[in-house]
Coordinates of C-alpha atoms in Angstrom, one line a residue:
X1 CA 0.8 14.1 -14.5
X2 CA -2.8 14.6 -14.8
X3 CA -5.2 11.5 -16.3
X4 CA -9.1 11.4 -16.6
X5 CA -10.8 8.4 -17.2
X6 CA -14.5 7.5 -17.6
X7 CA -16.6 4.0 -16.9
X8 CA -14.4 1.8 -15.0
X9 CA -14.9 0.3 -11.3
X10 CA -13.1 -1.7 -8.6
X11 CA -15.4 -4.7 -8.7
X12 CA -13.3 -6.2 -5.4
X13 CA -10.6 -6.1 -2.9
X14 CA -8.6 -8.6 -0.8
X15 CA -5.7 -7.9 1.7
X16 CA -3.6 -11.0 2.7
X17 CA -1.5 -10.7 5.6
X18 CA 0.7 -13.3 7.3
X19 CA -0.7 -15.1 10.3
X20 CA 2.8 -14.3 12.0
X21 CA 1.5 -11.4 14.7
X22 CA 3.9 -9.2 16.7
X23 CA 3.2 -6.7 19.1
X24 CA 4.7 -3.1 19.7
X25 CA 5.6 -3.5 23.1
X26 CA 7.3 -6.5 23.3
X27 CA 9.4 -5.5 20.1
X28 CA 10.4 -2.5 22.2
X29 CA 11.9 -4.3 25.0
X30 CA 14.2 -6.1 22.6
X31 CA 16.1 -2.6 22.4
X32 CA 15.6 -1.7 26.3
X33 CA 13.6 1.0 25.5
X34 CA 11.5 2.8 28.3
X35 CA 8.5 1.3 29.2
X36 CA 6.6 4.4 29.9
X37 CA 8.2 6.2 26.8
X38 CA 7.2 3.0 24.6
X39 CA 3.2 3.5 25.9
X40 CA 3.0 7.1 24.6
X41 CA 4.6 6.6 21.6
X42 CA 2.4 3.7 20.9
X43 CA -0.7 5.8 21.8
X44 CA 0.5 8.9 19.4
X45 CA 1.6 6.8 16.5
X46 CA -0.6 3.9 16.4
X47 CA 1.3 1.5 17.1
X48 CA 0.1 -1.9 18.2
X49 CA 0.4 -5.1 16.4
X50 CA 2.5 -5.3 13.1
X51 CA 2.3 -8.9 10.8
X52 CA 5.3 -10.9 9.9
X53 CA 5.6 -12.8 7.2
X54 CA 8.3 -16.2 7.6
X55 CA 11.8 -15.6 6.6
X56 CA 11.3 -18.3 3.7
X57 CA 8.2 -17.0 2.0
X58 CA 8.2 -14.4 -0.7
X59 CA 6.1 -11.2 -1.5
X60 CA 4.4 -13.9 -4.1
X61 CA 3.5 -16.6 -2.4
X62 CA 1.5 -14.6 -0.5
X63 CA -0.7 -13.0 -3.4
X64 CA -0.7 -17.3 -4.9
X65 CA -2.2 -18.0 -2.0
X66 CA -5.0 -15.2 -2.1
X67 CA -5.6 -15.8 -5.5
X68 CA -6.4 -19.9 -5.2
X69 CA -8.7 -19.0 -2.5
X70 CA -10.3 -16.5 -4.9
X71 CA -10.7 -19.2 -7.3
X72 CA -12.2 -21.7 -4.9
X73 CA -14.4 -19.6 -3.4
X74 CA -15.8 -18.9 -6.8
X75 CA -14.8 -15.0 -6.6
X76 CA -12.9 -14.9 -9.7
X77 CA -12.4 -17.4 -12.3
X78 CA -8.7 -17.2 -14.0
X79 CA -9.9 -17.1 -17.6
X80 CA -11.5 -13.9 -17.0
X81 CA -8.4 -12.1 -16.0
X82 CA -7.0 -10.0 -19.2
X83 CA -4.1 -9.0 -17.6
X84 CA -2.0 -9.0 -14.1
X85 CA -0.5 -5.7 -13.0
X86 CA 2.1 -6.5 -9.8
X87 CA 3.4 -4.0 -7.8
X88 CA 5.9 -4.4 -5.2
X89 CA 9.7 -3.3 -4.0
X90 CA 10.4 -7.1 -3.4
X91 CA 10.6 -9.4 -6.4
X92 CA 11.2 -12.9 -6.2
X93 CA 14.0 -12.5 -8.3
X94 CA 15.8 -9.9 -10.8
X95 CA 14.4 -12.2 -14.1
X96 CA 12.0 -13.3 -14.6
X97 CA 9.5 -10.8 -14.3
X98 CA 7.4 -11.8 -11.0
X99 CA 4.1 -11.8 -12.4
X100 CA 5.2 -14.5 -15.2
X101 CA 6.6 -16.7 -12.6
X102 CA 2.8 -15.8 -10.7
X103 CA 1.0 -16.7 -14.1
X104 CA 2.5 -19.7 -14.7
X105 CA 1.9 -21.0 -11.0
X106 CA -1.5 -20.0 -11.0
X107 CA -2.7 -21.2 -14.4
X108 CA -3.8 -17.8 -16.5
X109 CA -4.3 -17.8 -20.4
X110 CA -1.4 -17.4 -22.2
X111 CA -2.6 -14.2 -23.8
X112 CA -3.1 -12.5 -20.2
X113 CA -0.9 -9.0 -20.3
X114 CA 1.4 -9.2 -17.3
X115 CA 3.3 -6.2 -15.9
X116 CA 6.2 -5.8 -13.3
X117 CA 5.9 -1.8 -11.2
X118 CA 8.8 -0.9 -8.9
X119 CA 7.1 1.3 -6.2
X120 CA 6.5 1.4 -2.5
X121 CA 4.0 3.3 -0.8
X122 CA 2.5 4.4 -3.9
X123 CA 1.8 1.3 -5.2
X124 CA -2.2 1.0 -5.2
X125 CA -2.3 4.6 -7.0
X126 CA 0.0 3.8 -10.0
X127 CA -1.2 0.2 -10.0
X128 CA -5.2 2.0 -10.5
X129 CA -4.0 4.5 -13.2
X130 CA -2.1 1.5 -14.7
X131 CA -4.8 -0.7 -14.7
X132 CA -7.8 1.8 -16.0
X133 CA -5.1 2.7 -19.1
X134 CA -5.4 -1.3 -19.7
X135 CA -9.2 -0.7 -19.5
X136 CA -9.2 1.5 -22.4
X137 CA -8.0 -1.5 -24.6
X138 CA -11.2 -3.3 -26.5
X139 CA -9.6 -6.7 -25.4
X140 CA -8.9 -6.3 -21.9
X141 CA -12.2 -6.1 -19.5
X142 CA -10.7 -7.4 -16.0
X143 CA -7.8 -6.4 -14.5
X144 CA -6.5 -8.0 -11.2
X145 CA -4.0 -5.9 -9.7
X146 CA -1.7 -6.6 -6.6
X147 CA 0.6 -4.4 -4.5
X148 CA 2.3 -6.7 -2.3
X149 CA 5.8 -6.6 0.0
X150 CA 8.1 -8.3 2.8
X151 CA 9.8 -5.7 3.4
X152 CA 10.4 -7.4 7.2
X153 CA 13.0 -9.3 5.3
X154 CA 14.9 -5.7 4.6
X155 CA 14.9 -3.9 8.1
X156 CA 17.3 -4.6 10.4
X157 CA 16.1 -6.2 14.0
X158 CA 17.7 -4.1 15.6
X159 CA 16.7 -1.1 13.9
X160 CA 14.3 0.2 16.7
X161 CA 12.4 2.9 14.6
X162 CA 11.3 0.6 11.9
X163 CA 11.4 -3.1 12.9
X164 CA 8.1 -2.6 15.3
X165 CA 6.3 -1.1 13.1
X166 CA 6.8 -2.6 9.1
X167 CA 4.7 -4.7 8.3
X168 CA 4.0 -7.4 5.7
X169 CA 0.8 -7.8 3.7
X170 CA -0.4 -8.4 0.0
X171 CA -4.0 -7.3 -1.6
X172 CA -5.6 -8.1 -5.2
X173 CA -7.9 -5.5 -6.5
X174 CA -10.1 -6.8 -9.4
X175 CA -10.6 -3.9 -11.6
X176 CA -13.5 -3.7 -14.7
X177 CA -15.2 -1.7 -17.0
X178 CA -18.3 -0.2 -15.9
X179 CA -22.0 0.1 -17.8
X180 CA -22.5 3.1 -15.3
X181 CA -21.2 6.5 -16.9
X182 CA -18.8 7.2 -14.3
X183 CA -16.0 10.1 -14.1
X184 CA -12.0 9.1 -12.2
X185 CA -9.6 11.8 -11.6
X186 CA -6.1 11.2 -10.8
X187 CA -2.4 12.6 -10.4
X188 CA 1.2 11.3 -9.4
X189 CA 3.9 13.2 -9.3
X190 CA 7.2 12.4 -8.5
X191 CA 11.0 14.1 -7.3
X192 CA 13.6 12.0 -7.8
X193 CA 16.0 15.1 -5.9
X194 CA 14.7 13.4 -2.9
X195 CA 15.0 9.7 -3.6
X196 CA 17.9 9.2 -0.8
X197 CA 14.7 9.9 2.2
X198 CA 13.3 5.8 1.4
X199 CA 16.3 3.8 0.4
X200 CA 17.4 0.4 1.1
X201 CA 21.4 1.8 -0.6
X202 CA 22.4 -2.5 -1.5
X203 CA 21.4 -5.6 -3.3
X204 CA 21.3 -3.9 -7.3
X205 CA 23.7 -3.6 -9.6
X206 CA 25.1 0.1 -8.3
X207 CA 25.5 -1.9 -5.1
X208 CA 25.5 -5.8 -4.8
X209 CA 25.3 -7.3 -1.7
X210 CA 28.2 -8.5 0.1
X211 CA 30.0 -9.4 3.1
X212 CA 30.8 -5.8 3.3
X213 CA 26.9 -4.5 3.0
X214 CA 25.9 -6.8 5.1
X215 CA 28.2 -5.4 7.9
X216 CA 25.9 -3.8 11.0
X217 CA 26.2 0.1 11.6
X218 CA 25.2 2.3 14.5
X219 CA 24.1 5.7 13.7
X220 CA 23.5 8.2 16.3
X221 CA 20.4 7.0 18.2
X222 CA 21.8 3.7 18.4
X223 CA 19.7 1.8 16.1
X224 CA 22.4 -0.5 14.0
X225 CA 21.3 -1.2 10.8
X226 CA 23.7 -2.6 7.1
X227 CA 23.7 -1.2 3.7
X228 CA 21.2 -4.4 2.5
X229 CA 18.5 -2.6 5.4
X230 CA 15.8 0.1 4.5
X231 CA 16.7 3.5 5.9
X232 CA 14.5 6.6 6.1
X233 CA 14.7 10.2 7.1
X234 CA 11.8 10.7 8.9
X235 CA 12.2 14.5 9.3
X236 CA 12.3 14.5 5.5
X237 CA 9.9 12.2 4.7
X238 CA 7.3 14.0 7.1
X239 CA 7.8 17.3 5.9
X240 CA 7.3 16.6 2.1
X241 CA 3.8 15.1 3.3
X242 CA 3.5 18.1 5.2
X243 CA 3.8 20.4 2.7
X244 CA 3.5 18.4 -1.0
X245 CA 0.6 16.4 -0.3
X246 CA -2.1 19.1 0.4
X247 CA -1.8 21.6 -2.5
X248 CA -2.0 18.6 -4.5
X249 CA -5.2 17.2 -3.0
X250 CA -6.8 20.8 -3.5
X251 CA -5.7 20.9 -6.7
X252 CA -7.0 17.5 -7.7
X253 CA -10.2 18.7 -6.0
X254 CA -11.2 21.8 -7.6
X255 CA -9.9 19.8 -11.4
X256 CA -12.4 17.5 -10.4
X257 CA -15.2 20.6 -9.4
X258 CA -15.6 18.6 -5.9
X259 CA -14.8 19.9 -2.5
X260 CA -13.9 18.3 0.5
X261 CA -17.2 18.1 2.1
X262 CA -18.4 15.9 -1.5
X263 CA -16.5 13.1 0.1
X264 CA -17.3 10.1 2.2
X265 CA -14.2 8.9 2.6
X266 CA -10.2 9.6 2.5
X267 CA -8.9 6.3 2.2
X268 CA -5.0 7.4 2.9
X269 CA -1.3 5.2 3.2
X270 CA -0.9 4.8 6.6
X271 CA 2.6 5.1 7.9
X272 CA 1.1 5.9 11.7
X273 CA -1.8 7.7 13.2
X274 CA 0.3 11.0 13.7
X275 CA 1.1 11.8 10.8
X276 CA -2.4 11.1 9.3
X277 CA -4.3 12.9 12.0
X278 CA -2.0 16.2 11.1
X279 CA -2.8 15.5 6.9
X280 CA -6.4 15.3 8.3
X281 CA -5.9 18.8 10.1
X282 CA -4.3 20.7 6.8
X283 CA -7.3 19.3 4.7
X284 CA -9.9 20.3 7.5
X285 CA -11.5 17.1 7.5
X286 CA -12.5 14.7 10.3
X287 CA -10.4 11.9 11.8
X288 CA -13.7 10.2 11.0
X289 CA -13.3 10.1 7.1
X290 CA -9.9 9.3 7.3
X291 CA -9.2 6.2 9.1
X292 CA -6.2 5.3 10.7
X293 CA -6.4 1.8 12.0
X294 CA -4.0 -0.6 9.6
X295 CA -0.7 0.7 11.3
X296 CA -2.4 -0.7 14.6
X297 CA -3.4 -3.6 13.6
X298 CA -0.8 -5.1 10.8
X299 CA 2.1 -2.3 10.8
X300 CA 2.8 0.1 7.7
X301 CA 2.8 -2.6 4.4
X302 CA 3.9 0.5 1.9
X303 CA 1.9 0.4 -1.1
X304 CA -0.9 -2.4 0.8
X305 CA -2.1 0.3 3.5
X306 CA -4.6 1.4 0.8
X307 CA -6.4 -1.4 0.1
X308 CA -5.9 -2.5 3.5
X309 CA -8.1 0.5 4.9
X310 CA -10.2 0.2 2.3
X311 CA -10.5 -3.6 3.2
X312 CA -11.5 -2.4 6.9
X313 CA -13.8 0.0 6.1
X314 CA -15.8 -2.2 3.8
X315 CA -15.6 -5.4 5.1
X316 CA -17.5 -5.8 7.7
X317 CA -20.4 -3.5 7.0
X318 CA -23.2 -3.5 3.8
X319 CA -21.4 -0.6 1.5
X320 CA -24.4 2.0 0.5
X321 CA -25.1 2.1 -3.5
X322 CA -22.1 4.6 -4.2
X323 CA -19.3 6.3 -2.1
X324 CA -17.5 9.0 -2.6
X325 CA -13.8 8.2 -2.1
X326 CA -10.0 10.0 -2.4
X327 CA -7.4 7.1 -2.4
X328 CA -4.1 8.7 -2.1
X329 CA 0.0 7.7 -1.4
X330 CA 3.5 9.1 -0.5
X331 CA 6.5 8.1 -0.2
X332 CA 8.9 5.9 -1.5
X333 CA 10.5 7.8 -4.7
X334 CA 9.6 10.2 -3.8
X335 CA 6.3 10.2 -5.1
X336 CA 3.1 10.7 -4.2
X337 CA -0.5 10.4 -6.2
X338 CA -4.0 10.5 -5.3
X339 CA -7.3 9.1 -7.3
X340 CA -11.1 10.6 -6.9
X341 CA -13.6 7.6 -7.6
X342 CA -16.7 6.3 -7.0
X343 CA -16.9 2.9 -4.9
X344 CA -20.4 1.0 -5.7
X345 CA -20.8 -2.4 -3.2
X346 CA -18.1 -5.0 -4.0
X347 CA -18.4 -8.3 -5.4
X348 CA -16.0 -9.4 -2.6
X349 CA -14.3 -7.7 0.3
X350 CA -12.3 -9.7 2.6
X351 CA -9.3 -10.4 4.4
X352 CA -7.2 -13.6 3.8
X353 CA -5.2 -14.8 6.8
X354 CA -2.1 -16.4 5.0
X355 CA -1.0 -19.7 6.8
X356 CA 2.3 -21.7 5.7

């Protein structure tokens, strides 16, 4: 699905991560891996540092937190939010809806829309398309949307290919209308044929937990993981990037009349440096406008690697008047979307170290 939209902006970003830091190596040992082997695959993928957020706090309490500072700060009053989109693949609960329980602990107006998205590593793209179709309403004018997941809490420790490298994170992107004439392309698409490769198979109704799920399994490389744990086909999940992702970027491109070289920056999810350097490679851009540097720092977060590179770009340099940017996501569904904007200098654009 194709959408166009015209004079709306991201006015400001923030990524919250948990102060909880692991690093790569020493998660390795834990399985006995090869020391040597464990070195190169760090340098290839990325892999450093991952954060991890406490076993009693929830995908919400990290965004609360974020938002209080935003209000203290001054950033973002709560009576100017219209309405709360919240994306994540961990709720607090099946009801209520997380973003009421949010609303209520943070204060907003009672006529502030609030909307619950199930999605992963798409998260920031569908949360953008459905915050600028909010934008087109005469009574909404701010939208905060947050992507945010502990998905920590759903891989097995002694899963060795994705304990050391998930990572937990939140962000809250503050999106507005715009007095500048500005022109957004997007597109998601999705193929549910696939929707086994990203899976955690318990804890809904086709499968409630129990003592049964929660049972430890070894499957052929030795990593032991239960039905309530996230599994992935790699193989799978790297080939549809492979080959689904870059017809649709050219696609979007030429719909848009932009080419590659119109951009400043590809501001990619990051599920490691590998796989980000080959996208890079099929697209025949540099490494340069497409950073790779969350992974290494705070692990793969799903739909927060986004904002998070965005964050890290931004943050700790003076933005020029406008940049040319392609956000874009894959995975989880599986799904994957991508959205051509213009960034103009942020209100705020910061990251919040998350302390219990």
């Amino acid at each position: 699905m194709y959408f166009s939209f015209k004079n709306k902006k991201i006015t400001g970003i923030v990524l919250i991560v948990p102060e909880n830091e692991r690093n790569f190596l020493d998660d390795m040992k834990m399985f006995n891996a090869d020391e040597r082997r464990s070195m190169r695959l760090a340098k290839v993928m990325g892999y450093d540092k991952h954060r991890i957020a406490p076993d009693d706090v929830t995908a919400s309490d990290m965004v609360e937190y974020g938002f209080n500072k935003l209000f203290e700060s001054g950033d973002l009053k709560k009576d100017d939010i219209d309405a709360l989109v919240y994306i994540t693949a961990s709720p607090d609960h099946f009801l209520p809806p997380t973003s009421r329980i949010l609303h209520g602990k943070l204060g907003l107006k009672q006529e502030t829309y609030c909307i619950d998205i199930t999605q992963g590593c798409c998260a920031f793209e569908e949360g953008l398309i459905q915050s600028f179709l909010l934008l087109e309403q005469p009574t909404i004018n701010k939208v905060a949307l947050v992507t945010t997941d502990v998905l920590s809490h759903k891989v097995s420790k002694k899963d060795r290919n994705s304990y050391p490298l998930i990572g937990d994170a939140a962000s809250i992107t503050i999106i507005e209308k715009s007095e500048t004439e500005n022109n957004i392309e997007a597109v998601i698409f999705n193929d549910g044929t696939r929707a086994d490769a990203l899976k955690i198979p318990a804890g809904g109704f086709r499968m409630p937990c129990s003592a049964e799920t929660a049972v430890l399994h070894a499957d052929e490389e030795g990593n032991e993981r239960a039905l309530d744990n996230l599994v992935m086909d790699g193989t799978v999940v790297f080939n549809f990037v492979m080959q689904d992702v870059p017809p649709m970027l050219f696609d979007l491109f030429k719909r848009a009349n932009l080419t590659k070289d119109d951009f400043d920056w590809f501001l990619f999810h990051q599920p490691n440096r590998f796989m980000l350097q080959k996208l890079a490679e099929k697209l025949e851009v540099p490494y340069e406008k497409m950073p790779a540097n969350v992974v290494e720092r705070y692990g793969n977060s799903s739909g927060t690697t986004v904002p998070a590179v965005t964050v890290l770009t931004f943050e700790e340099k003076e933005m020029p008047a406008k940049q040319k940017v392609c956000f874009s996501g894959f995975g989880v569904g599986l799904t994957w979307a991508s959205i051509i904007m213009d960034l103009e200098p942020l209100k705020f654009c910061k990251t919040i170290i998350y302390e219990k």
